CSV table of C-alpha atoms in Angstrom, one decimal:
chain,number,residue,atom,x,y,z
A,1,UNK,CA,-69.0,-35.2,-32.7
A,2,UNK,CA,-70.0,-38.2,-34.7
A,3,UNK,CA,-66.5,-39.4,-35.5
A,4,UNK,CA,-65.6,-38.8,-32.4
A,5,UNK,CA,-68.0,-41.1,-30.5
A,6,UNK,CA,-67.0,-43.9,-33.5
A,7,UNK,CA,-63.3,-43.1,-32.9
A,8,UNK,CA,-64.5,-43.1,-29.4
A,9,UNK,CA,-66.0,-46.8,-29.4
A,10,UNK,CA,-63.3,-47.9,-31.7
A,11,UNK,CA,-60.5,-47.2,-29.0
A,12,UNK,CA,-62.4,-48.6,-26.1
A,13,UNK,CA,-63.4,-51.8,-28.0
A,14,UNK,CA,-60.1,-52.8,-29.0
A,15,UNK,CA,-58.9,-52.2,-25.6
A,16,UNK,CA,-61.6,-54.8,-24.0
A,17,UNK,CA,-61.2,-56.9,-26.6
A,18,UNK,CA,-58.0,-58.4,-24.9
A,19,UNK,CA,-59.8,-57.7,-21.8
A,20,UNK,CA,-62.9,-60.2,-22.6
A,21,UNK,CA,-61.4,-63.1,-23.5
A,22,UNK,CA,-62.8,-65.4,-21.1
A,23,UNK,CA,-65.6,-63.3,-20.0
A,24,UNK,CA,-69.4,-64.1,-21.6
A,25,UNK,CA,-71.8,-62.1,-20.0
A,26,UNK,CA,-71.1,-58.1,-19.8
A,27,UNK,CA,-72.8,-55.5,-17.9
A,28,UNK,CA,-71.8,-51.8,-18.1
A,29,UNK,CA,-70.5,-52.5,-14.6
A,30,UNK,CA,-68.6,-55.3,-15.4
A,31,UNK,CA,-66.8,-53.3,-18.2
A,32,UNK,CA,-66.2,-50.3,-15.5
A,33,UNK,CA,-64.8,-52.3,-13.3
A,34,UNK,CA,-62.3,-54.1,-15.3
A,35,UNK,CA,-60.8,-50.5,-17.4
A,36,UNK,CA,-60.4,-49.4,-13.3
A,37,UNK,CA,-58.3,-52.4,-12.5
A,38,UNK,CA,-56.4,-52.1,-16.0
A,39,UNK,CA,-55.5,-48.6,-15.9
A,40,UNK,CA,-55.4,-48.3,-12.2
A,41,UNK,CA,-51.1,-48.2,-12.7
A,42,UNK,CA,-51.5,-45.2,-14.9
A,43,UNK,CA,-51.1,-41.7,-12.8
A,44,UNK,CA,-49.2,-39.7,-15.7
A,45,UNK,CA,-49.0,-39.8,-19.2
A,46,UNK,CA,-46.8,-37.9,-21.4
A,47,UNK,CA,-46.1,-38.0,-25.2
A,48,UNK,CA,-45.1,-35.6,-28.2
A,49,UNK,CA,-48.0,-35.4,-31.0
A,50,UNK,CA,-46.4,-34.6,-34.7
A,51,UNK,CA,-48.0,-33.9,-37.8
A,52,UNK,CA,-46.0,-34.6,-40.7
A,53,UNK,CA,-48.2,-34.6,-43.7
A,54,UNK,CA,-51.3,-32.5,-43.0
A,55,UNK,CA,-54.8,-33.1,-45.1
A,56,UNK,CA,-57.6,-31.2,-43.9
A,57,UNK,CA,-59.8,-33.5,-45.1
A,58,UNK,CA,-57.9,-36.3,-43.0
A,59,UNK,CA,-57.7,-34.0,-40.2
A,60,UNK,CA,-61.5,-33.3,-40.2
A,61,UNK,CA,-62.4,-37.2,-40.1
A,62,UNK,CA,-60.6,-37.6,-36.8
A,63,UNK,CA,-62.3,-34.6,-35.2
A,64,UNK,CA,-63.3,-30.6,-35.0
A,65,UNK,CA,-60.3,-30.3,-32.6
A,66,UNK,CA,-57.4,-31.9,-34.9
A,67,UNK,CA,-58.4,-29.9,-37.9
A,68,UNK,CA,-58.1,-26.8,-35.7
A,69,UNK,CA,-54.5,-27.8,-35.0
A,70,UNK,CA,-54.2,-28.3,-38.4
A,71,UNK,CA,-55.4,-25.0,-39.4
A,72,UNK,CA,-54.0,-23.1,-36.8
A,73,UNK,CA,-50.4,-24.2,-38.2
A,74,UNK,CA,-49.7,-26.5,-35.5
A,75,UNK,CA,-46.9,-29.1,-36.1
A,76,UNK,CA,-46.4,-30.3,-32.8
A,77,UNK,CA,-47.4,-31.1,-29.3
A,78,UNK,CA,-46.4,-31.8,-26.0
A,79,UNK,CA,-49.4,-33.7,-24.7
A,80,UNK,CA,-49.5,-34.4,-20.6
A,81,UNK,CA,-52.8,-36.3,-18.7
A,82,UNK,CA,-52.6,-36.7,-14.9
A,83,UNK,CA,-55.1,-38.9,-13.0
A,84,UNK,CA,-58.0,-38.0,-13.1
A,85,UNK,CA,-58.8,-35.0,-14.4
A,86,UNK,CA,-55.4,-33.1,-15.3
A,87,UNK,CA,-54.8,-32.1,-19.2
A,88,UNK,CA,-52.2,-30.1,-20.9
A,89,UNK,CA,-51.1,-29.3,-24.4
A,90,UNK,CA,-48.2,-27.1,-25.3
A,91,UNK,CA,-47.5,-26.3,-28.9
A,92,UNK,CA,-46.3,-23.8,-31.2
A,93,UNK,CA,-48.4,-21.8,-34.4
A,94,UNK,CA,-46.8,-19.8,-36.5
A,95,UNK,CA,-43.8,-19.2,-34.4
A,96,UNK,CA,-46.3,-18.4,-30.8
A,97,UNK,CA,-46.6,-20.4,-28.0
A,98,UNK,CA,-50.3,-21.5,-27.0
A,99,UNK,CA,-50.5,-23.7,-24.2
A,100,UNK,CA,-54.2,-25.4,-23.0
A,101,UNK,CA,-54.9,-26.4,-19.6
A,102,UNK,CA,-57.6,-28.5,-18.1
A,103,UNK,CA,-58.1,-28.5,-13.9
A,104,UNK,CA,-61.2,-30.3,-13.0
A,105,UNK,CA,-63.9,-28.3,-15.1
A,106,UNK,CA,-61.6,-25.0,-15.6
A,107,UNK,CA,-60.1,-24.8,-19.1
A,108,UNK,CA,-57.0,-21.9,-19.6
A,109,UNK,CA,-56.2,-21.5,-23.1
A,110,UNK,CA,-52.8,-19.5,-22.8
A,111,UNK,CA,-50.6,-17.4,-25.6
A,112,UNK,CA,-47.8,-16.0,-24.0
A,113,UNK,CA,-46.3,-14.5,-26.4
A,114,UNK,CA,-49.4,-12.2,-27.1
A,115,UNK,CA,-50.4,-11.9,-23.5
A,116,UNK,CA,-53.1,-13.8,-23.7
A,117,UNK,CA,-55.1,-15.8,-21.2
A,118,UNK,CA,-59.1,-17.4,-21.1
A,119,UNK,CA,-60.4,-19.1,-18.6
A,120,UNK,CA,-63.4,-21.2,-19.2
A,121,UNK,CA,-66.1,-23.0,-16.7
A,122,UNK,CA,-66.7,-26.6,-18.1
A,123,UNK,CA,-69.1,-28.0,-15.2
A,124,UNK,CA,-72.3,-27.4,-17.2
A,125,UNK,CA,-69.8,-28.0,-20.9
A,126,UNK,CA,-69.1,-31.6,-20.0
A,127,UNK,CA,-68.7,-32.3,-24.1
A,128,UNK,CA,-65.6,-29.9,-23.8
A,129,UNK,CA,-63.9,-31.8,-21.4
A,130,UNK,CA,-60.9,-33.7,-22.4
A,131,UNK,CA,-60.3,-37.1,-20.9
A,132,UNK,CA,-58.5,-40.0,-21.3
A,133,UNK,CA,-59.9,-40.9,-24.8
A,134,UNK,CA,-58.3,-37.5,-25.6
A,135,UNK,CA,-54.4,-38.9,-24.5
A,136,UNK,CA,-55.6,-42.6,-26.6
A,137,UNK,CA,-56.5,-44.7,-23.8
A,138,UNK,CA,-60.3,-45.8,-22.3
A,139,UNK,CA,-60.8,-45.9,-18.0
A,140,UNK,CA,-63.7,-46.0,-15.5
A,141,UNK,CA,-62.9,-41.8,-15.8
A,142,UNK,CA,-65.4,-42.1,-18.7
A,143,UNK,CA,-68.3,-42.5,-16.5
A,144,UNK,CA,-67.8,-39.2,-14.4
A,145,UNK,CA,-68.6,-36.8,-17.1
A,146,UNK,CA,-70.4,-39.4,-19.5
A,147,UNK,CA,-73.6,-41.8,-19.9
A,148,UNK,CA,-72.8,-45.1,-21.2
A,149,UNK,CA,-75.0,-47.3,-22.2
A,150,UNK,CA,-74.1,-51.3,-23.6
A,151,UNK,CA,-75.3,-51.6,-27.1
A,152,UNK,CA,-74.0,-55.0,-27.9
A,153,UNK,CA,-71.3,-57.8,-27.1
A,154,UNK,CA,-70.5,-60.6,-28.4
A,155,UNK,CA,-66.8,-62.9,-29.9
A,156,UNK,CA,-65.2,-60.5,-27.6
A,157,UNK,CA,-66.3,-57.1,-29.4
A,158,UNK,CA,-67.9,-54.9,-26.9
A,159,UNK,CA,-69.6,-51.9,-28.6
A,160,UNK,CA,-71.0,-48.9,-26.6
A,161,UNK,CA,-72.7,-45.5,-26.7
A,162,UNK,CA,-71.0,-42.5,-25.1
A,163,UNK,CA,-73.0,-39.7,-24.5
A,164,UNK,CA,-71.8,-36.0,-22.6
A,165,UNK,CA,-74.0,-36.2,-19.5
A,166,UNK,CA,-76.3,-33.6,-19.4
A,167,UNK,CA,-76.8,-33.4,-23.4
C-alpha cells in the first residue's frame, strides 16, 4: 500500500504540475476543483496493458495487485474506466478467461471458462476500490472514497496524502 500511495502522489503531482503554473497559493479545494475542470471531457477510457518482460521483483514495487497479474500468468489486459465509478479488466491466465468488474461498490471477479463468479461488497472496503489512479490518470473522483490532505506546495510541485476513508 506504501508504493502505491507514492506511485499514487507521483501521478497526481506531475499532472498539476502543468496545472500550477501560474497559481501560488493552493488549497485542497483549489486542487479539486481544477482535476474536475481538467478531466471533466473524459467519460470513457480504454487501453490494452502488456507485459513483456516480467520481474517479480519489478512487479512488486508498483503494487500487490501487478505482481498478482504477474504471478497469475497474465500477459495482457483489456483495461476499460467509465465516469465515475465503472472498472473492467479482461485478460487471459494460462489459457482461461478472468474478467474483473467494478459497479459502484460491487466487485465481480468472473472465470468463464471454470464457471466461476464472486461478487464482493466494497462500501465498507473503500481501499479495494479501483479508481482513476488505477486507469493512470488523477480527478476530483479521488475525494469520494478518499481523505486528502495538502502536505506541501511549492515551484509548482504539489505533494499530497491519500488515505482510504474510513481506515
Amino acid at each position: 500500500m506504501r508504493h502505491f500511495k507514492i506511485i499514487a502522489a507521483a501521478v497526481l503531482a506531475g499532472m498539476l504540475i502543468v496545472a500550477s503554473a501560474g497559481y501560488s497559493a493552493e488549497s485542497i479545494e483549489s486542487i479539486r476543483s481544477r482535476l474536475a475542470k481538467m478531466s471533466s471531457g473524459l467519460h470513457d477510457l480504454t487501453g490494452t496493458m502488456t507485459i513483456t518482460s516480467a520481474s517479480r521483483a519489478d512487479a512488486k514495487e508498483i503494487s500487490k495487485g501487478v505482481l498478482q497479474f504477474v504471478e497469475y500468468g497474465f500477459t495482457e489486459a483489456k483495461v476499460t474506466f467509465k465516469r465515475p465509478d465503472k472498472y473492467r479488466a479482461e485478460g487471459k491466465a494460462r489459457g482461461m478467461m478472468v474478467i474483473f468488474v467494478q459497479n459502484g461498490n460491487t466487485k465481480q471477479v468472473i472465470a468463464p471458462d471454470i464457471m466461476l463468479k464472486s461478487t464482493e461488497d466494497l462500501s465498507k472496503k473503500r481501499n479495494k476500490k479501483q479508481n482513476t489512479l488505477d486507469v493512470g490518470f488523477a480527478s476530483e473522483l479521488l475525494w469520494e472514497d478518499n481523505s486528502l490532505r495538502l502536505v506541501s506546495s511549492s515551484g509548482g510541485l504539489i505533494k499530497l496524502d491519500m488515505r482510504p476513508k474510513g481506515s
